[in-house]
């Protein structure tokens, strides 16, 4: 994505949901996307898939995949790209599964481009993938409907469908959020296996910083529609430069060593995106704010070529 901006038309005026997003997902890598609710993570994911709602518009910038600008492709080319090369799994598996078709039928449907494979062959491929994601007795399960599975099993089925055609890019939007801790880890391990085996790149959106740290190579931190910091997983977790990233890490319950009743939070709320602040978008909540922050929108400061932070402090008072 280059300089990508997306706005939603809403009754009270346009919502500037994404502004000037630059993001790369190198082949075979896992890129983690973090940020509070409303920061624009799902909007970004849906934009890649071409699934934005009708009131959304890409007001600026480009999304390219394997060197091709998605906006210049014909509808048929786009459909085939989004069916075979890019796939997406959502937080709620019922979003991608149809309630009225058996999972076997749906997993055969996904393979509709494989004309050379017989229907039986497609069923076998489906069963094999279900086995991989830990669904016992898969041949028998293919005849069942989504509601006949537990939520965790449904999510594993949705992931099996997502990787069945070995996409180049898998977009996973909070796929573990509704699961218990042990299942979360299992799913994360599965994604890591698929990435190694199929060389699939993954854009992994999660609120669970522990999973992000375990799975991702690169971490992108979003706040109120902007990427505020971007670096290797090590940079972000050990040398965060942006006060927002620092605050996000400080509030992670898993990183707080002493048991305490009053878990820390980031004071204030994500700004209303009908009116984006003039200076730094995080200034109203930033503990390190100074005059310049309210007056001038910061540019990306390069800590090193792969580590960028959009902050006027330029690391001067960061957490070293
Ligand atoms: P969460 O962590 O809660 O899933 P998110 O980071 O995925 O949050 P988005 O769902 O991308 O956030 O929302 C970003 C902003 O865009 C929010 O201000 C939201 O209200 C707005 N938005 C999203 N979808 C629409 C829509 N269809 N119409 C109008 N505004 C929308
Ligand atoms: Mg979301």
GROMACS .gro file of C-alpha atoms and ligand atoms in nm:
model
  352
    1UNK     CA    1   0.000   0.000   0.000
    2UNK     CA    2   0.128   0.340  -0.090
    3UNK     CA    3  -0.016   0.658   0.059
    4UNK     CA    4  -0.351   0.483   0.095
    5UNK     CA    5  -0.639   0.691   0.227
    6UNK     CA    6  -0.992   0.563   0.273
    7UNK     CA    7  -1.299   0.753   0.381
    8UNK     CA    8  -1.652   0.644   0.470
    9UNK     CA    9  -1.952   0.856   0.389
   10UNK     CA   10  -2.155   0.879   0.709
   11UNK     CA   11  -2.463   1.086   0.801
   12UNK     CA   12  -2.251   1.336   0.996
   13UNK     CA   13  -1.991   1.374   0.720
   14UNK     CA   14  -1.693   1.180   0.586
   15UNK     CA   15  -1.499   0.961   0.831
   16UNK     CA   16  -1.128   0.973   0.745
   17UNK     CA   17  -1.069   0.612   0.846
   18UNK     CA   18  -0.725   0.558   0.687
   19UNK     CA   19  -0.478   0.832   0.602
   20UNK     CA   20  -0.150   0.796   0.412
   21UNK     CA   21  -0.091   0.428   0.486
   22UNK     CA   22   0.234   0.275   0.361
   23UNK     CA   23   0.266  -0.096   0.422
   24UNK     CA   24   0.457  -0.386   0.271
   25UNK     CA   25   0.405  -0.756   0.322
   26UNK     CA   26   0.719  -0.925   0.189
   27UNK     CA   27   0.676  -1.277   0.050
   28UNK     CA   28   0.680  -1.547   0.314
   29UNK     CA   29   0.670  -1.303   0.603
   30UNK     CA   30   0.414  -1.252   0.877
   31UNK     CA   31   0.321  -0.890   0.934
   32UNK     CA   32   0.133  -0.812   1.255
   33UNK     CA   33  -0.112  -0.524   1.270
   34UNK     CA   34  -0.193  -0.384   1.614
   35UNK     CA   35  -0.374  -0.082   1.753
   36UNK     CA   36  -0.677   0.000   1.966
   37UNK     CA   37  -1.030  -0.059   1.850
   38UNK     CA   38  -1.124   0.185   1.574
   39UNK     CA   39  -0.768   0.239   1.454
   40UNK     CA   40  -0.855   0.108   1.105
   41UNK     CA   41  -0.715  -0.246   1.102
   42UNK     CA   42  -1.022  -0.415   0.954
   43UNK     CA   43  -1.074  -0.133   0.705
   44UNK     CA   44  -0.721  -0.195   0.580
   45UNK     CA   45  -0.780  -0.572   0.558
   46UNK     CA   46  -1.111  -0.533   0.376
   47UNK     CA   47  -0.955  -0.287   0.131
   48UNK     CA   48  -0.705  -0.554   0.025
   49UNK     CA   49  -0.992  -0.795  -0.033
   50UNK     CA   50  -1.209  -0.541  -0.214
   51UNK     CA   51  -1.477  -0.600   0.048
   52UNK     CA   52  -1.525  -0.245   0.173
   53UNK     CA   53  -1.885  -0.139   0.219
   54UNK     CA   54  -2.055   0.074  -0.047
   55UNK     CA   55  -2.012   0.396   0.151
   56UNK     CA   56  -1.631   0.358   0.144
   57UNK     CA   57  -1.400   0.513  -0.110
   58UNK     CA   58  -1.027   0.499  -0.169
   59UNK     CA   59  -0.962   0.872  -0.183
   60UNK     CA   60  -0.589   0.845  -0.249
   61UNK     CA   61  -0.308   0.599  -0.301
   62UNK     CA   62  -0.264   0.248  -0.434
   63UNK     CA   63  -0.276  -0.117  -0.332
   64UNK     CA   64  -0.051  -0.341  -0.540
   65UNK     CA   65  -0.013  -0.715  -0.530
   66UNK     CA   66   0.280  -0.892  -0.697
   67UNK     CA   67   0.360  -0.565  -0.873
   68UNK     CA   68   0.009  -0.504  -1.012
   69UNK     CA   69  -0.207  -0.214  -0.907
   70UNK     CA   70  -0.537  -0.370  -0.795
   71UNK     CA   71  -0.733  -0.070  -0.922
   72UNK     CA   72  -0.619  -0.123  -1.280
   73UNK     CA   73  -0.727  -0.490  -1.297
   74UNK     CA   74  -1.044  -0.601  -1.473
   75UNK     CA   75  -1.323  -0.735  -1.249
   76UNK     CA   76  -1.261  -1.095  -1.362
   77UNK     CA   77  -0.888  -1.066  -1.293
   78UNK     CA   78  -0.960  -0.921  -0.951
   79UNK     CA   79  -1.202  -1.201  -0.867
   80UNK     CA   80  -0.953  -1.468  -0.959
   81UNK     CA   81  -0.676  -1.294  -0.764
   82UNK     CA   82  -0.891  -1.264  -0.456
   83UNK     CA   83  -1.014  -1.618  -0.487
   84UNK     CA   84  -0.687  -1.800  -0.548
   85UNK     CA   85  -0.396  -1.583  -0.449
   86UNK     CA   86  -0.532  -1.382  -0.157
   87UNK     CA   87  -0.772  -1.516   0.102
   88UNK     CA   88  -0.914  -1.383   0.424
   89UNK     CA   89  -1.031  -1.533   0.753
   90UNK     CA   90  -1.244  -1.325   0.990
   91UNK     CA   91  -1.295  -1.313   1.366
   92UNK     CA   92  -1.638  -1.472   1.334
   93UNK     CA   93  -1.610  -1.787   1.119
   94UNK     CA   94  -1.981  -1.764   1.032
   95UNK     CA   95  -1.886  -1.456   0.827
   96UNK     CA   96  -1.704  -1.675   0.577
   97UNK     CA   97  -1.902  -2.000   0.615
   98UNK     CA   98  -2.248  -2.042   0.469
   99UNK     CA   99  -2.497  -2.180   0.725
  100UNK     CA  100  -2.699  -2.370   0.463
  101UNK     CA  101  -2.428  -2.577   0.294
  102UNK     CA  102  -2.223  -2.859   0.440
  103UNK     CA  103  -1.860  -2.780   0.498
  104UNK     CA  104  -1.773  -3.046   0.238
  105UNK     CA  105  -1.977  -2.865  -0.028
  106UNK     CA  106  -1.819  -2.535   0.069
  107UNK     CA  107  -1.467  -2.672   0.059
  108UNK     CA  108  -1.533  -2.821  -0.284
  109UNK     CA  109  -1.672  -2.483  -0.399
  110UNK     CA  110  -1.347  -2.315  -0.298
  111UNK     CA  111  -1.163  -2.540  -0.545
  112UNK     CA  112  -1.388  -2.448  -0.839
  113UNK     CA  113  -1.093  -2.349  -1.052
  114UNK     CA  114  -0.932  -2.694  -1.025
  115UNK     CA  115  -1.109  -2.839  -1.329
  116UNK     CA  116  -0.861  -3.124  -1.356
  117UNK     CA  117  -0.951  -3.259  -1.010
  118UNK     CA  118  -1.261  -3.481  -0.977
  119UNK     CA  119  -1.527  -3.407  -0.720
  120UNK     CA  120  -1.402  -3.702  -0.517
  121UNK     CA  121  -1.051  -3.570  -0.537
  122UNK     CA  122  -1.169  -3.232  -0.411
  123UNK     CA  123  -1.345  -3.398  -0.117
  124UNK     CA  124  -1.022  -3.578  -0.035
  125UNK     CA  125  -0.819  -3.259  -0.047
  126UNK     CA  126  -1.077  -3.098   0.182
  127UNK     CA  127  -1.062  -3.387   0.428
  128UNK     CA  128  -0.683  -3.378   0.427
  129UNK     CA  129  -0.682  -3.008   0.512
  130UNK     CA  130  -0.938  -3.061   0.788
  131UNK     CA  131  -0.712  -3.326   0.937
  132UNK     CA  132  -0.425  -3.078   0.928
  133UNK     CA  133  -0.619  -2.824   1.133
  134UNK     CA  134  -0.704  -3.089   1.391
  135UNK     CA  135  -1.060  -3.191   1.298
  136UNK     CA  136  -1.090  -3.561   1.385
  137UNK     CA  137  -1.257  -3.806   1.144
  138UNK     CA  138  -1.270  -3.546   0.864
  139UNK     CA  139  -1.432  -3.763   0.594
  140UNK     CA  140  -1.738  -3.796   0.813
  141UNK     CA  141  -1.739  -3.430   0.918
  142UNK     CA  142  -1.760  -3.308   0.558
  143UNK     CA  143  -2.132  -3.389   0.558
  144UNK     CA  144  -2.209  -3.169   0.855
  145UNK     CA  145  -2.321  -2.805   0.863
  146UNK     CA  146  -2.127  -2.523   1.033
  147UNK     CA  147  -2.370  -2.495   1.326
  148UNK     CA  148  -2.295  -2.856   1.418
  149UNK     CA  149  -1.942  -2.764   1.522
  150UNK     CA  150  -1.810  -2.575   1.824
  151UNK     CA  151  -1.686  -2.219   1.772
  152UNK     CA  152  -1.322  -2.328   1.792
  153UNK     CA  153  -1.376  -2.605   1.537
  154UNK     CA  154  -1.559  -2.366   1.306
  155UNK     CA  155  -1.265  -2.127   1.320
  156UNK     CA  156  -1.028  -2.410   1.232
  157UNK     CA  157  -1.254  -2.505   0.940
  158UNK     CA  158  -1.255  -2.142   0.820
  159UNK     CA  159  -0.875  -2.142   0.833
  160UNK     CA  160  -0.862  -2.475   0.648
  161UNK     CA  161  -1.079  -2.317   0.376
  162UNK     CA  162  -0.861  -2.006   0.374
  163UNK     CA  163  -0.541  -2.199   0.305
  164UNK     CA  164  -0.686  -2.480   0.091
  165UNK     CA  165  -0.585  -2.313  -0.234
  166UNK     CA  166  -0.243  -2.220  -0.092
  167UNK     CA  167  -0.281  -1.845  -0.129
  168UNK     CA  168   0.018  -1.614  -0.165
  169UNK     CA  169  -0.135  -1.388   0.098
  170UNK     CA  170  -0.360  -1.478   0.388
  171UNK     CA  171  -0.531  -1.191   0.568
  172UNK     CA  172  -0.629  -1.301   0.920
  173UNK     CA  173  -0.842  -1.046   1.106
  174UNK     CA  174  -0.860  -1.138   1.476
  175UNK     CA  175  -0.902  -1.505   1.395
  176UNK     CA  176  -0.816  -1.614   1.748
  177UNK     CA  177  -0.994  -1.343   1.946
  178UNK     CA  178  -1.303  -1.551   2.029
  179UNK     CA  179  -1.105  -1.862   2.124
  180UNK     CA  180  -0.965  -1.986   2.455
  181UNK     CA  181  -0.595  -1.937   2.526
  182UNK     CA  182  -0.490  -2.289   2.431
  183UNK     CA  183  -0.677  -2.281   2.099
  184UNK     CA  184  -0.529  -1.938   2.026
  185UNK     CA  185  -0.181  -2.083   2.053
  186UNK     CA  186  -0.274  -2.389   1.844
  187UNK     CA  187  -0.411  -2.171   1.564
  188UNK     CA  188  -0.101  -1.955   1.576
  189UNK     CA  189   0.118  -2.264   1.537
  190UNK     CA  190  -0.093  -2.378   1.243
  191UNK     CA  191  -0.053  -2.045   1.067
  192UNK     CA  192   0.321  -2.067   1.121
  193UNK     CA  193   0.327  -2.416   0.968
  194UNK     CA  194   0.127  -2.307   0.663
  195UNK     CA  195   0.350  -2.009   0.612
  196UNK     CA  196   0.660  -2.232   0.614
  197UNK     CA  197   0.508  -2.502   0.400
  198UNK     CA  198   0.329  -2.292   0.135
  199UNK     CA  199   0.549  -1.980   0.155
  200UNK     CA  200   0.229  -1.786   0.226
  201UNK     CA  201   0.262  -1.429   0.349
  202UNK     CA  202   0.029  -1.347   0.635
  203UNK     CA  203  -0.120  -1.020   0.750
  204UNK     CA  204  -0.213  -1.103   1.109
  205UNK     CA  205  -0.440  -0.865   1.297
  206UNK     CA  206  -0.469  -0.924   1.671
  207UNK     CA  207  -0.512  -0.754   2.005
  208UNK     CA  208  -0.302  -1.028   2.164
  209UNK     CA  209   0.049  -0.884   2.175
  210UNK     CA  210   0.192  -1.215   2.297
  211UNK     CA  211   0.073  -1.392   1.981
  212UNK     CA  212   0.198  -1.104   1.767
  213UNK     CA  213   0.541  -1.130   1.929
  214UNK     CA  214   0.548  -1.505   1.875
  215UNK     CA  215   0.424  -1.521   1.517
  216UNK     CA  216   0.527  -1.203   1.337
  217UNK     CA  217   0.846  -1.085   1.170
  218UNK     CA  218   0.731  -0.727   1.124
  219UNK     CA  219   0.489  -0.527   1.338
  220UNK     CA  220   0.284  -0.229   1.221
  221UNK     CA  221   0.127  -0.012   1.490
  222UNK     CA  222  -0.183   0.183   1.388
  223UNK     CA  223  -0.350   0.466   1.570
  224UNK     CA  224  -0.665   0.649   1.457
  225UNK     CA  225  -0.616   0.567   1.089
  226UNK     CA  226  -0.240   0.615   1.061
  227UNK     CA  227   0.062   0.390   1.088
  228UNK     CA  228   0.249   0.549   1.378
  229UNK     CA  229   0.531   0.295   1.405
  230UNK     CA  230   0.662   0.013   1.193
  231UNK     CA  231   0.956  -0.218   1.260
  232UNK     CA  232   1.083  -0.569   1.317
  233UNK     CA  233   0.918  -0.756   1.601
  234UNK     CA  234   1.233  -0.698   1.805
  235UNK     CA  235   1.234  -0.322   1.741
  236UNK     CA  236   0.872  -0.284   1.837
  237UNK     CA  237   0.881  -0.494   2.152
  238UNK     CA  238   1.228  -0.401   2.277
  239UNK     CA  239   1.294  -0.054   2.137
  240UNK     CA  240   0.957   0.112   2.076
  241UNK     CA  241   1.002   0.477   1.981
  242UNK     CA  242   0.649   0.606   1.956
  243UNK     CA  243   0.481   0.700   2.285
  244UNK     CA  244   0.167   0.524   2.160
  245UNK     CA  245   0.351   0.195   2.105
  246UNK     CA  246   0.513   0.236   2.447
  247UNK     CA  247   0.173   0.291   2.607
  248UNK     CA  248   0.019  -0.005   2.424
  249UNK     CA  249   0.294  -0.234   2.552
  250UNK     CA  250   0.268  -0.097   2.906
  251UNK     CA  251  -0.104  -0.176   2.911
  252UNK     CA  252  -0.066  -0.536   2.799
  253UNK     CA  253  -0.186  -0.749   3.094
  254UNK     CA  254   0.048  -1.031   2.993
  255UNK     CA  255   0.351  -0.806   3.038
  256UNK     CA  256   0.260  -0.675   3.380
  257UNK     CA  257   0.457  -0.871   3.634
  258UNK     CA  258   0.281  -0.792   3.962
  259UNK     CA  259  -0.080  -0.885   4.017
  260UNK     CA  260  -0.277  -0.562   4.061
  261UNK     CA  261  -0.637  -0.460   4.062
  262UNK     CA  262  -0.601  -0.140   3.864
  263UNK     CA  263  -0.462  -0.245   3.529
  264UNK     CA  264  -0.315   0.055   3.347
  265UNK     CA  265  -0.499   0.203   3.050
  266UNK     CA  266  -0.416   0.472   2.797
  267UNK     CA  267  -0.602   0.780   2.921
  268UNK     CA  268  -0.850   0.941   2.681
  269UNK     CA  269  -1.018   0.803   2.371
  270UNK     CA  270  -0.934   0.744   2.007
  271UNK     CA  271  -1.020   1.073   1.832
  272UNK     CA  272  -1.334   1.125   1.632
  273UNK     CA  273  -1.229   1.073   1.272
  274UNK     CA  274  -1.482   1.324   1.139
  275UNK     CA  275  -1.229   1.589   1.239
  276UNK     CA  276  -0.869   1.477   1.237
  277UNK     CA  277  -0.646   1.685   1.466
  278UNK     CA  278  -0.418   1.933   1.298
  279UNK     CA  279  -0.087   1.816   1.447
  280UNK     CA  280   0.004   1.469   1.571
  281UNK     CA  281  -0.303   1.248   1.591
  282UNK     CA  282  -0.189   1.107   1.930
  283UNK     CA  283  -0.101   1.446   2.085
  284UNK     CA  284  -0.422   1.483   2.292
  285UNK     CA  285  -0.339   1.160   2.481
  286UNK     CA  286   0.040   1.162   2.466
  287UNK     CA  287   0.230   1.175   2.798
  288UNK     CA  288   0.532   1.328   2.620
  289UNK     CA  289   0.345   1.594   2.424
  290UNK     CA  290   0.508   1.935   2.365
  291UNK     CA  291   0.406   2.248   2.168
  292UNK     CA  292   0.516   2.131   1.823
  293UNK     CA  293   0.293   1.822   1.848
  294UNK     CA  294  -0.028   2.029   1.842
  295UNK     CA  295   0.091   2.249   1.556
  296UNK     CA  296   0.261   2.022   1.303
  297UNK     CA  297   0.180   1.676   1.177
  298UNK     CA  298   0.498   1.467   1.229
  299UNK     CA  299   0.670   1.290   0.941
  300UNK     CA  300   0.810   0.939   0.968
  301UNK     CA  301   1.140   0.940   1.150
  302UNK     CA  302   1.377   0.665   1.042
  303UNK     CA  303   1.538   0.493   1.339
  304UNK     CA  304   1.702   0.258   1.090
  305UNK     CA  305   1.591   0.169   0.738
  306UNK     CA  306   1.329  -0.081   0.856
  307UNK     CA  307   1.217   0.098   1.171
  308UNK     CA  308   1.001   0.409   1.133
  309UNK     CA  309   0.819   0.617   1.394
  310UNK     CA  310   0.586   0.907   1.321
  311UNK     CA  311   0.685   1.125   1.618
  312UNK     CA  312   0.847   1.465   1.668
  313UNK     CA  313   1.060   1.330   1.952
  314UNK     CA  314   1.266   1.135   1.699
  315UNK     CA  315   1.360   0.892   1.973
  316UNK     CA  316   1.517   1.160   2.193
  317UNK     CA  317   1.314   1.065   2.498
  318UNK     CA  318   1.215   0.717   2.390
  319UNK     CA  319   1.245   0.403   2.602
  320UNK     CA  320   1.604   0.299   2.552
  321LIG     P1  321  -1.145  -0.325   1.607
  321LIG     O1  322  -1.016  -0.351   1.680
  321LIG     O2  323  -1.255  -0.285   1.699
  321LIG     O3  324  -1.184  -0.435   1.514
  321LIG     P2  325  -1.046  -0.172   1.379
  321LIG     O4  326  -0.906  -0.125   1.403
  321LIG     O5  327  -1.063  -0.294   1.296
  321LIG     O6  328  -1.118  -0.190   1.521
  321LIG     P3  329  -1.215  -0.045   1.181
  321LIG     O7  330  -1.328  -0.139   1.193
  321LIG     O8  331  -1.127  -0.055   1.063
  321LIG     O9  332  -1.126  -0.049   1.314
  321LIG    O10  333  -1.274   0.104   1.189
  321LIG     C1  334  -1.196   0.219   1.163
  321LIG     C2  335  -1.285   0.343   1.163
  321LIG    O11  336  -1.371   0.341   1.049
  321LIG     C3  337  -1.376   0.356   1.284
  321LIG    O12  338  -1.382   0.492   1.317
  321LIG     C4  339  -1.509   0.306   1.233
  321LIG    O13  340  -1.614   0.365   1.303
  321LIG     C5  341  -1.506   0.349   1.087
  321LIG     N1  342  -1.586   0.259   1.001
  321LIG     C6  343  -1.560   0.128   0.974
  321LIG     N2  344  -1.651   0.077   0.888
  321LIG     C7  345  -1.736   0.177   0.859
  321LIG     C8  346  -1.854   0.189   0.776
  321LIG     N3  347  -1.896   0.086   0.702
  321LIG     N4  348  -1.917   0.309   0.773
  321LIG     C9  349  -1.872   0.414   0.845
  321LIG     N5  350  -1.764   0.411   0.923
  321LIG    C10  351  -1.696   0.294   0.933
  322LIG    MG1  352  -1.147  -0.483   1.332
   0.00000   0.00000   0.00000
